[in-house]
mmCIF file of C-alpha atoms in Angstrom:
data_model
loop_
_atom_site.group_PDB
_atom_site.id
_atom_site.type_symbol
_atom_site.label_atom_id
_atom_site.label_comp_id
_atom_site.label_asym_id
_atom_site.label_seq_id
_atom_site.Cartn_x
_atom_site.Cartn_y
_atom_site.Cartn_z
ATOM 1 C CA MET A 1 -51.821 -3.077 -71.219
ATOM 2 C CA GLY A 2 -52.475 -5.946 -68.851
ATOM 3 C CA ASP A 3 -49.720 -8.007 -67.234
ATOM 4 C CA TYR A 4 -49.354 -10.516 -64.413
ATOM 5 C CA VAL A 5 -46.853 -11.963 -61.962
ATOM 6 C CA GLU A 6 -47.100 -15.480 -60.585
ATOM 7 C CA LEU A 7 -46.137 -16.064 -56.971
ATOM 8 C CA SER A 8 -46.413 -18.828 -54.412
ATOM 9 C CA ILE A 9 -47.016 -18.441 -50.699
ATOM 10 C CA ALA A 10 -47.397 -20.855 -47.819
ATOM 11 C CA PHE A 11 -50.817 -22.491 -47.636
ATOM 12 C CA SER A 12 -50.861 -21.696 -43.917
ATOM 13 C CA THR A 13 -50.825 -17.935 -44.586
ATOM 14 C CA PRO A 14 -53.889 -16.435 -42.865
ATOM 15 C CA ALA A 15 -56.579 -14.937 -45.108
ATOM 16 C CA ALA A 16 -56.193 -11.607 -43.276
ATOM 17 C CA LYS A 17 -52.541 -11.407 -44.344
ATOM 18 C CA ILE A 18 -53.498 -12.144 -47.945
ATOM 19 C CA ALA A 19 -56.052 -9.312 -47.793
ATOM 20 C CA THR A 20 -53.389 -6.991 -46.360
ATOM 21 C CA LEU A 21 -51.029 -8.056 -49.135
ATOM 22 C CA LYS A 22 -53.574 -6.983 -51.741
ATOM 23 C CA GLU A 23 -54.141 -3.662 -49.923
ATOM 24 C CA LYS A 24 -50.399 -2.914 -49.798
ATOM 25 C CA ILE A 25 -49.968 -3.739 -53.487
ATOM 26 C CA THR A 26 -52.885 -1.444 -54.321
ATOM 27 C CA GLU A 27 -51.268 1.313 -52.228
ATOM 28 C CA TYR A 28 -48.070 0.901 -54.261
ATOM 29 C CA LEU A 29 -49.995 1.165 -57.540
ATOM 30 C CA VAL A 30 -51.885 4.264 -56.338
ATOM 31 C CA GLN A 31 -48.587 5.896 -55.294
ATOM 32 C CA ASN A 32 -47.219 5.357 -58.824
ATOM 33 C CA PRO A 33 -50.048 6.558 -61.100
ATOM 34 C CA HIS A 34 -47.649 7.400 -63.926
ATOM 35 C CA ASN A 35 -46.820 3.673 -64.239
ATOM 36 C CA TRP A 36 -49.932 1.785 -63.115
ATOM 37 C CA TYR A 37 -53.694 1.855 -63.034
ATOM 38 C CA PRO A 38 -54.820 1.529 -59.398
ATOM 39 C CA GLU A 39 -56.854 -1.670 -59.723
ATOM 40 C CA ALA A 40 -55.039 -4.944 -59.221
ATOM 41 C CA MET A 41 -56.417 -8.441 -58.855
ATOM 42 C CA LEU A 42 -54.824 -11.058 -56.630
ATOM 43 C CA MET A 43 -56.212 -14.477 -57.483
ATOM 44 C CA VAL A 44 -55.478 -17.964 -56.193
ATOM 45 C CA ARG A 45 -54.687 -20.171 -59.175
ATOM 46 C CA ALA A 46 -54.108 -23.459 -57.457
ATOM 47 C CA ILE A 47 -53.239 -25.315 -54.289
ATOM 48 C CA GLU A 48 -50.138 -27.418 -54.779
ATOM 49 C CA ASN A 49 -49.092 -30.320 -52.594
ATOM 50 C CA VAL A 50 -51.425 -29.055 -49.857
ATOM 51 C CA ASN A 51 -48.683 -26.654 -48.724
ATOM 52 C CA LYS A 52 -48.515 -23.910 -51.353
ATOM 53 C CA LEU A 53 -50.949 -21.370 -52.807
ATOM 54 C CA LYS A 54 -50.058 -20.449 -56.382
ATOM 55 C CA MET A 55 -51.317 -16.937 -57.013
ATOM 56 C CA ASN A 56 -51.494 -14.503 -59.905
ATOM 57 C CA LEU A 57 -51.210 -10.766 -59.443
ATOM 58 C CA LEU A 58 -52.884 -9.062 -62.396
ATOM 59 C CA PHE A 59 -52.230 -5.369 -63.042
ATOM 60 C CA GLN A 60 -52.331 -2.800 -65.834
ATOM 61 C CA HIS A 61 -49.540 -0.622 -67.197
ATOM 62 C CA THR A 62 -50.354 2.955 -68.238
ATOM 63 C CA MET A 63 -48.401 2.405 -71.458
ATOM 64 C CA ASN A 64 -48.593 0.018 -74.378
ATOM 65 C CA PHE A 65 -46.411 -2.988 -75.146
ATOM 66 C CA GLN A 66 -44.316 -1.227 -77.801
ATOM 67 C CA LYS A 67 -41.852 0.188 -75.250
ATOM 68 C CA PHE A 68 -40.632 -3.200 -74.104
ATOM 69 C CA ALA A 69 -37.544 -2.005 -72.185
ATOM 70 C CA VAL A 70 -39.538 0.561 -70.202
ATOM 71 C CA LYS A 71 -42.283 -1.994 -69.536
ATOM 72 C CA SER A 72 -39.722 -4.510 -68.273
ATOM 73 C CA LEU A 73 -38.101 -1.991 -65.927
ATOM 74 C CA ARG A 74 -41.490 -0.980 -64.486
ATOM 75 C CA ARG A 75 -42.430 -4.635 -64.029
ATOM 76 C CA THR A 76 -39.129 -5.282 -62.246
ATOM 77 C CA GLU A 77 -39.774 -2.384 -59.854
ATOM 78 C CA LEU A 78 -43.238 -3.757 -59.100
ATOM 79 C CA ILE A 79 -41.900 -7.264 -58.446
ATOM 80 C CA ILE A 80 -39.265 -5.879 -56.059
ATOM 81 C CA ALA A 81 -41.990 -3.871 -54.280
ATOM 82 C CA VAL A 82 -44.120 -7.022 -53.953
ATOM 83 C CA LYS A 83 -41.113 -8.874 -52.536
ATOM 84 C CA GLN A 84 -40.599 -6.124 -49.946
ATOM 85 C CA ILE A 85 -44.295 -6.216 -49.026
ATOM 86 C CA LEU A 86 -44.159 -10.011 -48.620
ATOM 87 C CA GLU A 87 -41.113 -9.671 -46.366
ATOM 88 C CA ALA A 88 -42.717 -6.885 -44.293
ATOM 89 C CA LEU A 89 -45.846 -9.001 -43.771
ATOM 90 C CA GLU A 90 -43.689 -12.069 -43.017
ATOM 91 C CA ILE A 91 -45.350 -14.067 -45.769
ATOM 92 C CA ASP A 92 -43.056 -16.684 -47.196
ATOM 93 C CA TYR A 93 -42.905 -20.053 -48.753
ATOM 94 C CA SER A 94 -40.313 -22.724 -48.186
ATOM 95 C CA LEU A 95 -40.446 -26.414 -48.833
ATOM 96 C CA LEU A 96 -41.570 -28.630 -46.004
ATOM 97 C CA PRO A 97 -38.869 -30.787 -44.441
ATOM 98 C CA GLN A 98 -38.569 -34.122 -46.176
ATOM 99 C CA ASP A 99 -37.405 -37.418 -44.780
ATOM 100 C CA VAL A 100 -34.210 -38.756 -46.270
ATOM 101 C CA HIS A 101 -33.657 -42.509 -46.205
ATOM 102 C CA LEU A 102 -30.156 -43.666 -47.041
ATOM 103 C CA THR A 103 -29.535 -47.209 -47.986
ATOM 104 C CA GLY A 104 -26.178 -48.755 -48.571
ATOM 105 C CA GLN A 105 -24.640 -52.009 -49.569
ATOM 106 C CA LYS A 106 -22.728 -54.125 -47.106
#
């Protein structure tokens, strides 16, 4: 059964770090063969506001959709693993600073 997770990273993230991200996610999937097939796809979906890459991580469960609770727990574990990988690689996304103009009445 196929599934995906959407994530956003900083547009300034080097391509080498994105490649390493995919490698680390694949390592996680290979280390958990009872839950996942080892092939994952990491695809850029869009560039938003010239500061964010919207990405999809596509992966396959080794079970079908009928065991929804088990599927959800496995998916949660994968998302937490991806978060830890992003933190270890120092890949993040935060909004750019924005100017604030206050106007008042006299």
